[in-house]
Coordinates of C-alpha atoms in Angstrom, one line a residue:
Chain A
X3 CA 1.8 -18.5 -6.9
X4 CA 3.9 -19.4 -9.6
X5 CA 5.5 -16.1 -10.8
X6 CA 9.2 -15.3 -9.2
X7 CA 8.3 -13.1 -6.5
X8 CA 10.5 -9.8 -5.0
X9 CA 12.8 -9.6 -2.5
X10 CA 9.8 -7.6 -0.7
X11 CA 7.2 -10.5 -1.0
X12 CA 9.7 -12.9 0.0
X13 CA 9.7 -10.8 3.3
X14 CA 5.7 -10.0 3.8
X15 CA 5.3 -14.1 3.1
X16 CA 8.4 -15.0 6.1
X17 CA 6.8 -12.7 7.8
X18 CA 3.1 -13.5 7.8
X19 CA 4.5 -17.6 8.4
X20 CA 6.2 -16.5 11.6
X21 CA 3.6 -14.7 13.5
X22 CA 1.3 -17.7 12.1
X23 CA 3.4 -20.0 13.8
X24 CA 4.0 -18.6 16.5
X25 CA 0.5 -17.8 17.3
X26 CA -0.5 -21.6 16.3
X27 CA 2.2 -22.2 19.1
X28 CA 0.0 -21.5 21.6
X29 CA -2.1 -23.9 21.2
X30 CA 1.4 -26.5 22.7
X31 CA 1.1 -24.3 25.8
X32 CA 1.7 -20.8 26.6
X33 CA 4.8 -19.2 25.8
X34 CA 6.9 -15.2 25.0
X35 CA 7.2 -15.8 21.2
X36 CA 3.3 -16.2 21.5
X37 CA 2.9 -13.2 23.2
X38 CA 5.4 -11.0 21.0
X39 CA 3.0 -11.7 18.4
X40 CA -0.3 -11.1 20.4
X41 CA 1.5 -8.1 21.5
X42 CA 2.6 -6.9 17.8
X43 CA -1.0 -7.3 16.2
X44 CA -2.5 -5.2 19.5
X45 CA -0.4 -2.2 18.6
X46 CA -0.1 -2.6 15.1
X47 CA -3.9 -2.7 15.0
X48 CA -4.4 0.3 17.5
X49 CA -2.0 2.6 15.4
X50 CA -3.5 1.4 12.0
X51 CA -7.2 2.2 13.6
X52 CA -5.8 6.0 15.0
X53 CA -4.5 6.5 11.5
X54 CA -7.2 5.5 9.4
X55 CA -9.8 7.6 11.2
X56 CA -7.4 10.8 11.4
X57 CA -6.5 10.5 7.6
X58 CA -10.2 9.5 6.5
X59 CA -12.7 11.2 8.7
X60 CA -10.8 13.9 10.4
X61 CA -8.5 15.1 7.7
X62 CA -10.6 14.5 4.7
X63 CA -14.5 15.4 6.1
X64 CA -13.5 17.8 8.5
X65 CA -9.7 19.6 8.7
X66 CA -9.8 19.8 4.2
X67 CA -13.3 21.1 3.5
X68 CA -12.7 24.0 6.5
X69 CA -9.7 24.6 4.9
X70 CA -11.4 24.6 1.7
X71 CA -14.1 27.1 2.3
X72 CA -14.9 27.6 5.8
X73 CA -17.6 30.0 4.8
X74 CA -19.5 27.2 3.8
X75 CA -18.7 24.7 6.5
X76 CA -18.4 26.7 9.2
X77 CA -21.5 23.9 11.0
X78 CA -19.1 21.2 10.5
X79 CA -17.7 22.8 13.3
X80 CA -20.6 21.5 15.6
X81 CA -20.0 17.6 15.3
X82 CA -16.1 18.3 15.1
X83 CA -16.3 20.3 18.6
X84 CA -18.7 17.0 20.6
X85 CA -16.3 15.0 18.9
X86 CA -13.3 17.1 20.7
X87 CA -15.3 17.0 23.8
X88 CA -14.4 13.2 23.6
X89 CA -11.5 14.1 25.0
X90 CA -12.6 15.2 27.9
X91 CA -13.1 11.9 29.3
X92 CA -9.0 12.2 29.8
X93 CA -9.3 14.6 32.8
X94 CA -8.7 15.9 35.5
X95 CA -5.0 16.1 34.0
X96 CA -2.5 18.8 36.0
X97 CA -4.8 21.6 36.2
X98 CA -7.5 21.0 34.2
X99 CA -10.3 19.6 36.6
X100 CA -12.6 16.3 36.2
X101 CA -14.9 17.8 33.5
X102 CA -15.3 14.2 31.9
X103 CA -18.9 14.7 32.0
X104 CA -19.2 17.4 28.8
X105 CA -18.2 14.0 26.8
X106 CA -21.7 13.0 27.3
X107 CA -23.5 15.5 25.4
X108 CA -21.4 13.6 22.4
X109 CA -22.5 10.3 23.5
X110 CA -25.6 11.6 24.1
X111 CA -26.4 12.7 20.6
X112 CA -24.6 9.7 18.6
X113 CA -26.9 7.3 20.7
X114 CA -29.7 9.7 20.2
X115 CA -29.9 9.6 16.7
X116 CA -28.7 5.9 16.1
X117 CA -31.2 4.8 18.1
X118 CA -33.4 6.7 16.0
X119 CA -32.6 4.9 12.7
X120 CA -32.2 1.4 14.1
X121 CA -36.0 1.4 15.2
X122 CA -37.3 2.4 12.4
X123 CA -35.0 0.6 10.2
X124 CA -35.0 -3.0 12.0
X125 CA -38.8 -2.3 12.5
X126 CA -39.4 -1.8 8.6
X127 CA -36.8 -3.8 7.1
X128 CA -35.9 -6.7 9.3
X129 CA -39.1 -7.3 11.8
X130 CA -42.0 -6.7 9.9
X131 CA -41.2 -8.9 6.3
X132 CA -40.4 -11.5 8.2
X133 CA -43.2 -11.4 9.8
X134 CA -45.0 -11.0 7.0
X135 CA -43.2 -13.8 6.0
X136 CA -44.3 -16.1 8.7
X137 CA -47.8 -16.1 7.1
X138 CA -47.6 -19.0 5.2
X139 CA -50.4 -20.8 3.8
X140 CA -51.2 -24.3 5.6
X141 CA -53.5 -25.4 2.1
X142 CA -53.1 -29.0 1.8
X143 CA -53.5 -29.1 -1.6
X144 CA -50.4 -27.0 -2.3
X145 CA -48.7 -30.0 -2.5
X146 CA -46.8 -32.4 -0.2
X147 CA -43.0 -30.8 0.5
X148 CA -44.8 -27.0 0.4
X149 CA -47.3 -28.0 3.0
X150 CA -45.3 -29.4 5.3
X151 CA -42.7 -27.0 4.9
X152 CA -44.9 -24.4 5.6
X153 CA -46.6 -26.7 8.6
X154 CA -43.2 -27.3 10.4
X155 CA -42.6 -23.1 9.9
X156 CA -45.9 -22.5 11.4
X157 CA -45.6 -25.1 14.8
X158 CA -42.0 -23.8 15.1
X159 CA -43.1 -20.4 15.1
X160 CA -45.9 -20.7 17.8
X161 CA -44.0 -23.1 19.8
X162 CA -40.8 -21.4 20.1
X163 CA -43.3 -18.1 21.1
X164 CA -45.2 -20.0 23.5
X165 CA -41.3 -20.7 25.1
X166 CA -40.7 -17.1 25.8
X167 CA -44.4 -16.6 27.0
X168 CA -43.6 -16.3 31.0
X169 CA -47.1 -15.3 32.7
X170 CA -48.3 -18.6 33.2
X171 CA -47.7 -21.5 34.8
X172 CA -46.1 -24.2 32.3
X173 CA -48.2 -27.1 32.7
X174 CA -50.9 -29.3 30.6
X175 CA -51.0 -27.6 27.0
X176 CA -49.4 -24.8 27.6
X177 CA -46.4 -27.1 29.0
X178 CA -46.2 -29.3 25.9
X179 CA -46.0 -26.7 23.3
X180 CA -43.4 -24.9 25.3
X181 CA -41.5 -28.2 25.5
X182 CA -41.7 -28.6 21.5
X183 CA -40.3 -25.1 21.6
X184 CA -37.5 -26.3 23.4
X185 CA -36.6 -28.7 20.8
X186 CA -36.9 -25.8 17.8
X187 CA -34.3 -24.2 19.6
X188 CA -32.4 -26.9 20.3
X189 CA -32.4 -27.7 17.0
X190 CA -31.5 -24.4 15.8
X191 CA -28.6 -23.9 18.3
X192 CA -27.0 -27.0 16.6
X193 CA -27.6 -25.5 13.3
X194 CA -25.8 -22.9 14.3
X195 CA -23.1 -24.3 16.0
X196 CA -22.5 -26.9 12.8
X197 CA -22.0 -23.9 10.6
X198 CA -19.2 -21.9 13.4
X199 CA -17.4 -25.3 13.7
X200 CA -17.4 -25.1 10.1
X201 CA -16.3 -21.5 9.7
X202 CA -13.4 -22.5 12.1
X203 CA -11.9 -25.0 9.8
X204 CA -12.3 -22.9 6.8
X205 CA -10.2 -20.4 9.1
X206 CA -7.4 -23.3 10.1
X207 CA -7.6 -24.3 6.4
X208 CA -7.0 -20.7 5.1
X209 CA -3.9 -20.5 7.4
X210 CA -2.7 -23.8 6.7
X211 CA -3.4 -23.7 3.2
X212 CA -0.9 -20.2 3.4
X213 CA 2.0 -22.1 4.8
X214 CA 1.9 -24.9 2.6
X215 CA 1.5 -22.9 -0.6
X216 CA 2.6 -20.0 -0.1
X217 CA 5.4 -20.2 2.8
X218 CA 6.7 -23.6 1.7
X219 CA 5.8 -24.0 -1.7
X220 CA 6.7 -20.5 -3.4
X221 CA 8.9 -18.7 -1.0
X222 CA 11.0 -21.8 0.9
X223 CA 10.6 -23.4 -2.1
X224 CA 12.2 -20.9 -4.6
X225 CA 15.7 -21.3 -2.4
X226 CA 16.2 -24.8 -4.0
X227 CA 15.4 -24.0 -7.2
Chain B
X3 CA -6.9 -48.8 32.6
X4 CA -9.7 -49.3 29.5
X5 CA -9.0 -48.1 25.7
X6 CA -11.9 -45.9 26.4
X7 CA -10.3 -44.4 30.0
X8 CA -7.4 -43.9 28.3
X9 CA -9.1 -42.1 25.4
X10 CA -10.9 -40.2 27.8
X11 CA -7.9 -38.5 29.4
X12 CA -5.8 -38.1 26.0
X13 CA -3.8 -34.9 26.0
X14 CA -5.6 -32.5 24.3
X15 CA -2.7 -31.7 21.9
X16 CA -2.7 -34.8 20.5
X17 CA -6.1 -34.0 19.1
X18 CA -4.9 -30.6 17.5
X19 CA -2.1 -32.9 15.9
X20 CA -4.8 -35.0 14.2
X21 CA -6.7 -32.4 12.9
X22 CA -3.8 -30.8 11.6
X23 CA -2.7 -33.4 9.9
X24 CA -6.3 -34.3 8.9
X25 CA -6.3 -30.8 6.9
X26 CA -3.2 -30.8 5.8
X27 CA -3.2 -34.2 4.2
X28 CA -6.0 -33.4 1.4
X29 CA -4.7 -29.9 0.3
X30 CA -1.2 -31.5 -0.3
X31 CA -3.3 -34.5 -2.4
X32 CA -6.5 -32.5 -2.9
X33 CA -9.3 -35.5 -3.1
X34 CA -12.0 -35.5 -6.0
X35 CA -15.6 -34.8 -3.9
X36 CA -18.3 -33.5 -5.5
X37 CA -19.9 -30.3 -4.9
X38 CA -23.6 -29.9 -4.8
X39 CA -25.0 -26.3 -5.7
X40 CA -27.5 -25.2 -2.7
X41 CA -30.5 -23.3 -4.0
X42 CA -29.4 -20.0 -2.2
X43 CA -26.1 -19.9 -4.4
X44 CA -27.9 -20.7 -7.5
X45 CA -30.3 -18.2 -6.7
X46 CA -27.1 -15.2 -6.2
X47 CA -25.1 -16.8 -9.6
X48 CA -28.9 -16.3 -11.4
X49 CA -29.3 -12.8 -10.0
X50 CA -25.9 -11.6 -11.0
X51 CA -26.1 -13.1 -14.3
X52 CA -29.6 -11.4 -15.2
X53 CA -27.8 -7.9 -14.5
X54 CA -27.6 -6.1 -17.7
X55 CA -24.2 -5.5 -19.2
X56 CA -22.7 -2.7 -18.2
X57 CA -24.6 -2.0 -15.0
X58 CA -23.9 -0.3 -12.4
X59 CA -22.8 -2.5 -8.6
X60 CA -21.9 -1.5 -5.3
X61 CA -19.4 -4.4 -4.0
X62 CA -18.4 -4.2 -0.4
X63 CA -15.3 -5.7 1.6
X64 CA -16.8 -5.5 4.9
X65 CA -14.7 -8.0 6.4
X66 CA -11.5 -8.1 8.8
X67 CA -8.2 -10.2 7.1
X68 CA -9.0 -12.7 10.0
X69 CA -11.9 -14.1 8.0
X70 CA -10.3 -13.8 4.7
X71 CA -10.3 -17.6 3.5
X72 CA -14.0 -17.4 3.7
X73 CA -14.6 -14.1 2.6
X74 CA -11.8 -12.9 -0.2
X75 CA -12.6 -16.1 -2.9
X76 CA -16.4 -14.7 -2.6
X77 CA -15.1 -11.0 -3.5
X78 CA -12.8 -12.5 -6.1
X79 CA -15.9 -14.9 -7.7
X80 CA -17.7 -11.8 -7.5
X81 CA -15.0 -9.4 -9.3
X82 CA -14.3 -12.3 -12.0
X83 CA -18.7 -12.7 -13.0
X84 CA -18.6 -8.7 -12.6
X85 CA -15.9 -7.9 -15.2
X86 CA -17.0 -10.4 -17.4
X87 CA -20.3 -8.8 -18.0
X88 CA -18.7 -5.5 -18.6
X89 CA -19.9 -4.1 -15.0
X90 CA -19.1 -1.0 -13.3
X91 CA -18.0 -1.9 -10.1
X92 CA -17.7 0.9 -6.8
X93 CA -16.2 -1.2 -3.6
X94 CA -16.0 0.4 -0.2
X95 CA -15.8 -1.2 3.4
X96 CA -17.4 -0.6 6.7
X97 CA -14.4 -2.0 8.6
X98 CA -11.4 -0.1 9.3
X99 CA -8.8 -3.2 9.9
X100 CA -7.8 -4.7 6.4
X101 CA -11.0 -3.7 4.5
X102 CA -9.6 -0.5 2.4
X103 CA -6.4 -2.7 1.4
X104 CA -7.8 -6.0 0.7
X105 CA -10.3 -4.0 -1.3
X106 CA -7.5 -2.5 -3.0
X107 CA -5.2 -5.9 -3.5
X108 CA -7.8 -7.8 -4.9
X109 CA -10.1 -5.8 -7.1
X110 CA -6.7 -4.5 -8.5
X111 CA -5.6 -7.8 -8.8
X112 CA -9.2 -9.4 -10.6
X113 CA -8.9 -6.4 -12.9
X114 CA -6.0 -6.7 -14.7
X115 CA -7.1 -10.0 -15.7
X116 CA -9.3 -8.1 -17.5
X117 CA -7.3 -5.5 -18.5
X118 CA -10.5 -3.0 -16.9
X119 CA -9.0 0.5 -16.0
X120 CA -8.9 2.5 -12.4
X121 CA -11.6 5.0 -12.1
X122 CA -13.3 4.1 -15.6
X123 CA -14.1 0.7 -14.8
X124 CA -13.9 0.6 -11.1
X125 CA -13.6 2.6 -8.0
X126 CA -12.6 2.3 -4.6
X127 CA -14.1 4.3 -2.3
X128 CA -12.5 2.9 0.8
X129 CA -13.4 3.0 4.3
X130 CA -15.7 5.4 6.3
X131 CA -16.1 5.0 10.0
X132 CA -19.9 5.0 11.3
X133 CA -21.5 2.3 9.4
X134 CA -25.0 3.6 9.9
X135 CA -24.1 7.3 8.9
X136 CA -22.1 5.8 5.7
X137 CA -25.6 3.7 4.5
X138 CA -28.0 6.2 5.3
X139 CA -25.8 9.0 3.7
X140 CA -24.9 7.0 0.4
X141 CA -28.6 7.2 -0.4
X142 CA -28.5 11.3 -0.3
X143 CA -24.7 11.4 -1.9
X144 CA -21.9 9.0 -2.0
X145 CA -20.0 12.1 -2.7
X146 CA -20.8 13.5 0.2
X147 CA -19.9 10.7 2.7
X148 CA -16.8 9.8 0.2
X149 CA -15.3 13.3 -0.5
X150 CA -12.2 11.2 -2.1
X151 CA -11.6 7.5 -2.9
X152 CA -9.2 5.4 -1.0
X153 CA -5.9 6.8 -2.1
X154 CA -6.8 10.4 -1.7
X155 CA -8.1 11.4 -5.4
X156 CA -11.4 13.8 -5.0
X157 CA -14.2 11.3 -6.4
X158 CA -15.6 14.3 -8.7
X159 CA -12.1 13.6 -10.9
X160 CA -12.8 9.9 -11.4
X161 CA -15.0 9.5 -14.8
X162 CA -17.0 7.0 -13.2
X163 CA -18.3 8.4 -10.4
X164 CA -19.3 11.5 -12.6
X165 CA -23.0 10.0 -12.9
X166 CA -23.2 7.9 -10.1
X167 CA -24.3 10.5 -7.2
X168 CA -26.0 8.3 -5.0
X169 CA -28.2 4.5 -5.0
X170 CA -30.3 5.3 -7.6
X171 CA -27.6 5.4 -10.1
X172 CA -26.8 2.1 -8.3
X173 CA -28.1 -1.6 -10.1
X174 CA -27.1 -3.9 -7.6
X175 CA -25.1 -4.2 -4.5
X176 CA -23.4 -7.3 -3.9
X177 CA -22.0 -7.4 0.4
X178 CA -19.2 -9.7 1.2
X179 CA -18.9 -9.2 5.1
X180 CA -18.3 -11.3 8.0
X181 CA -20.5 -9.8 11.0
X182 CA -23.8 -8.4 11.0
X183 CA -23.7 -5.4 8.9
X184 CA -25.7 -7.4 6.4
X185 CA -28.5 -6.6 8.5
X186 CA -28.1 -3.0 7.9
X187 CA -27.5 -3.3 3.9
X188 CA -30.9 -4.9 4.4
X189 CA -32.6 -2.9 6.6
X190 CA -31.8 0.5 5.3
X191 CA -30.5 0.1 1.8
X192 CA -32.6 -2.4 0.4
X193 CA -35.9 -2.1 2.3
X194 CA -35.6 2.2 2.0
X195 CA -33.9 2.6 -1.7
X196 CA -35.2 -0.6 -2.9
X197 CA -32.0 -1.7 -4.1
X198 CA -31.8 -4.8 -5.0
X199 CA -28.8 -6.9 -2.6
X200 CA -27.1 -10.6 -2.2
X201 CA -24.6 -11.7 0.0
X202 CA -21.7 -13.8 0.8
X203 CA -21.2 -14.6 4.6
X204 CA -19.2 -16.3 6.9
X205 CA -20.6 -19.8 7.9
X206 CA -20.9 -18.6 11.4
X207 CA -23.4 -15.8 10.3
X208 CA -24.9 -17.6 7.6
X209 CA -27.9 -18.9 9.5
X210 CA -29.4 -16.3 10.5
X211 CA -29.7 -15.2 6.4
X212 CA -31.2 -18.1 5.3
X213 CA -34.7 -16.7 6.5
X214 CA -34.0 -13.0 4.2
X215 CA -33.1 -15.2 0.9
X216 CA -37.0 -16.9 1.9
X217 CA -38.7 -13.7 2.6
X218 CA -36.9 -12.1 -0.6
X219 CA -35.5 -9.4 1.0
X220 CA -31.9 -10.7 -0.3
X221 CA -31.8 -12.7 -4.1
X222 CA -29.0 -14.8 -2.7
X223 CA -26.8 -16.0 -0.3
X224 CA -23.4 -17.9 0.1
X225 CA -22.8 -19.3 3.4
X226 CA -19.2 -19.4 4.5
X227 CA -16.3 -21.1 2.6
X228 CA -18.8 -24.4 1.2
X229 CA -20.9 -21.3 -0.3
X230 CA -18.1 -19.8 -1.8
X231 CA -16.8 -23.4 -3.3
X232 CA -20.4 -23.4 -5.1
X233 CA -20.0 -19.5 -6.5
X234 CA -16.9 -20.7 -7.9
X235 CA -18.0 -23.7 -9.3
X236 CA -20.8 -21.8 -10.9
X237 CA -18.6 -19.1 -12.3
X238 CA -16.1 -21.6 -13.5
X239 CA -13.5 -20.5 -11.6
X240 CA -12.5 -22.5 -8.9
X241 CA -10.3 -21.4 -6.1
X242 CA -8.7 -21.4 -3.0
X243 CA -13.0 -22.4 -1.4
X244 CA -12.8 -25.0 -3.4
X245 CA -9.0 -26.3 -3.3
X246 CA -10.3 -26.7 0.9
X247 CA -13.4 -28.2 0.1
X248 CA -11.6 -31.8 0.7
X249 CA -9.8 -30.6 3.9
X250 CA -13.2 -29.2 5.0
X251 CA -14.8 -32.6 4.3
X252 CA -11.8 -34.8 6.1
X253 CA -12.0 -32.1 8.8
X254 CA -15.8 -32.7 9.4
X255 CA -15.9 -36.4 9.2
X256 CA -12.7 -36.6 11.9
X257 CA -15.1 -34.0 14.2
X258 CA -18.3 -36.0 13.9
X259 CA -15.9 -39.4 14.9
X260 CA -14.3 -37.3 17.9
X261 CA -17.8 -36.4 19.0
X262 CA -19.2 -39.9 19.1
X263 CA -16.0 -41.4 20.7
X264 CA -16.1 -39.1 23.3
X265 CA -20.1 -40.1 24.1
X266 CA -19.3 -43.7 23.2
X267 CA -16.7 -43.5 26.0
X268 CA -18.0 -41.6 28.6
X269 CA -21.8 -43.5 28.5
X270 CA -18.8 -46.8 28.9
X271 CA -17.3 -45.2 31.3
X272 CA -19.8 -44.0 33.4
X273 CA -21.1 -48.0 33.2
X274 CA -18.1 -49.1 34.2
X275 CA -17.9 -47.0 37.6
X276 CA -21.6 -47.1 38.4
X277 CA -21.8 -51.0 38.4
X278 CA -24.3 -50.7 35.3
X279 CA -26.9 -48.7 37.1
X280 CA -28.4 -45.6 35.2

């Protein structure tokens, strides 16, 4: 950030640095300027989100093409009226009685049809090609790396299965390979948790990186030069 | 009271202060470390690069501002390989939080590096809530699901959406997204449409991709803010992922010594009070 920045940036960056802060302070102990800025990104978020969805789902794809020609979207009508029934999940209110159960029908058709496509769509596109692509070919003469590559796929596979096979009793064969599962697991849990230990840093590094660049470096720094 | 008693009940603050001080040290004085490319990154700089000129790609912002050191240098590597090979980009986000303006900064931003023109060159469509309806319903018409872009203008005025009605006048979709909605570009819009797909994740998702860059399903994958470093090194265009690179290194060499103190001391300790008996 070399360029002279506007009275407006200058604000956003001072800004951005204090709620940084004074989030990062929290980490000393608890404390109110922690909280004021907890509290600030819960509503700003909440009104942000209420906006958003009013200005680009129920404005533009339902309010502006009824408006437009309600002739020939009168049926958006249909989604926009379970949508309202939403609502209903705010009563009883004065003298409007506990009807909060219409809101299901709603519910009930949004988890209908998601359902719907997620089965078939995790099914076809995540489920079966992998498991297609557990089929791997345990040819020796494939060459060293492949084969065991594919040899370590294959045991983890069956092993980690036979883990989560729970109608028998684990002991003699059945035991061991379950126990080998154990360790695939293992080993993939601390894969896992390497990489989100390494995704928090980047995070602490992203922030800090803003404060020393961008807080101290262009903004705090501009004001002595 | 031993070193490693002491150790053992240190205030945990003074360990934040270390590993503050542990990242802040190398991006004031960034350190020279090498950066090896992982196969998966090659494999997304290769798949880009064999894009035609001038094609057509779908590049998503599906990712909160919370994430944004691992997420915005891959949109940003992407923008910069994009425009240089003369592509038509369309962005649009699943998330409602950040997504339509970070979109907006930084395509905006990328673009007038190379002088590349608002609805000629690029698009953006913004955010639509409902992820599932939004994927599904591209493949039918974007219009459709995206009566206007993000600031309001009715898509059928922009030149560049004139011809591009749903995926199939889509070449490539590149996702940059920090939660699971990589799944779903996956499962519906590549394995239905056939459309080709890579992707840049955070490093907590990234594991769980690995296995769809070795079944094919995605051409590539960069895995948190290390993947990103790679992209940009690849691109030649190194950023902020690989300005922390150094910090990320200090950072994980000061963990691994904090984790084997801590056993180191507690197996001593435990020695110590049990008389030397397991």
């Amino acid at each position: 950030m070399t360029e002279t920045l506007s009275l407006w940036q200058h604000v956003e960056i001072w800004l951005t640095a204090f709620v940084t802060i004074a989030l990062f302070s929290f980490l000393y102990k608890d404390n109110p300027v922690y909280k004021f800025a907890e509290h600030i990104f819960a509503g700003l978020s909440a009104g942000y989100y209420v906006g958003l969805i009013a200005q680009s789902v129920v404005w533009s794809m339902l309010i502006d093409p009824l408006a437009a020609s309600f002739t020939d979207n009168w049926l958006l009508l249909i989604p926009g009226g379970l949508g309202f029934l939403m609502f209903s999940r705010l009563t009883p209110i004065g003298p409007i009685p506990d009807v909060s159960w219409i809101s299901r029908w709603g519910l009930a058709l949004v988890v209908g049809v998601t359902a719907g496509i997620f089965i078939i769509s995790q099914l076809h596109g995540l489920v079966m090609p992998q498991v297609r692509d557990t089929f791997v070919s345990l040819d020796p003469s494939q060459g060293t790396l492949k084969f065991m590559t594919a040899l370590m796929s294959f045991v983890g596979v069956i092993a980690t299965l036979v883990y989560f096979y729970f109608s028998a009793e684990r002991r003699g064969a059945l035991g061991g390979i379950a126990k080998m599962g154990i360790w695939f697991i293992m080993i993939a849990f601390g894969a896992q948790f390497g990489y989100t230990v390494m995704g928090r840093v980047s995070l602490l590094i992203g922030r800090l990186y803003f404060l020393i660049h961008d807080w101290l470096g262009a903004s705090v720094g501009s004001l002595f030069r | 009271m031993s070193i490693w008693q002491k150790l053992a009940s240190l205030d945990r603050r003074w360990i934040y202060s270390l590993m503050a001080l542990t990242v802040i040290i190398p991006l004031v004085f960034p350190p020279k470390l090498p950066i090896q490319i992982t196969v998966e990154a090659q494999k997304l700089f290769d798949a880009v690069n064999a894009l035609p000129d001038s094609s057509t790609v779908m590049l998503t912002f599906d990712y909160y501002a919370s994430a944004l050191p691992e997420t915005e240098p891959a949109s940003r590597g992407a923008l910069h390989q994009l425009f240089r090979k003369n592509c038509k980009i369309v962005t649009m986000t699943t998330i409602p939080l950040g997504g339509p303006s970070i979109a907006e900064r930084v395509t905006r931003d990328v673009a007038k590096e190379y002088g590349k023109e608002y609805g000629v060159d690029f698009v953006n469509l913004g955010y639509k809530a409902n992820y599932v309806a939004v994927l599904q319903g591209m493949g039918s018409s974007i219009e459709m699901i995206y009566p206007t872009d993000n600031m309001g203008t009715p898509v059928a005025d922009l030149p560049l959406m004139r011809n591009i009605k749903n995926y199939a006048d889509i070449d490539f979709i590149f996702v940059v997204a920090d939660n699971a909605i990589v799944d779903y570009w996956v499962s519906i819009v590549n394995a239905q449409y056939g459309k080709p797909i890579v992707a840049s994740v955070t490093a907590v998702s990234a594991p769980k991709y690995y296995p769809l860059v070795a079944s094919g399903q995605m051409l590539g994958l960069l895995g948190g803010m290390r993947g990103v470093a790679e992209y940009e090194m690849l691109i030649k265009t190194p950023g902020t992922a690989t300005r922390g690179m150094g910090a990320q290194s200090l950072a994980h060499f000061m963990l691994i010594a904090m984790v084997l103190l801590g056993n180191i001391g507690f197996l001593l300790t435990r020695r110590a009070s049990t008389g030397g008996r397991p």
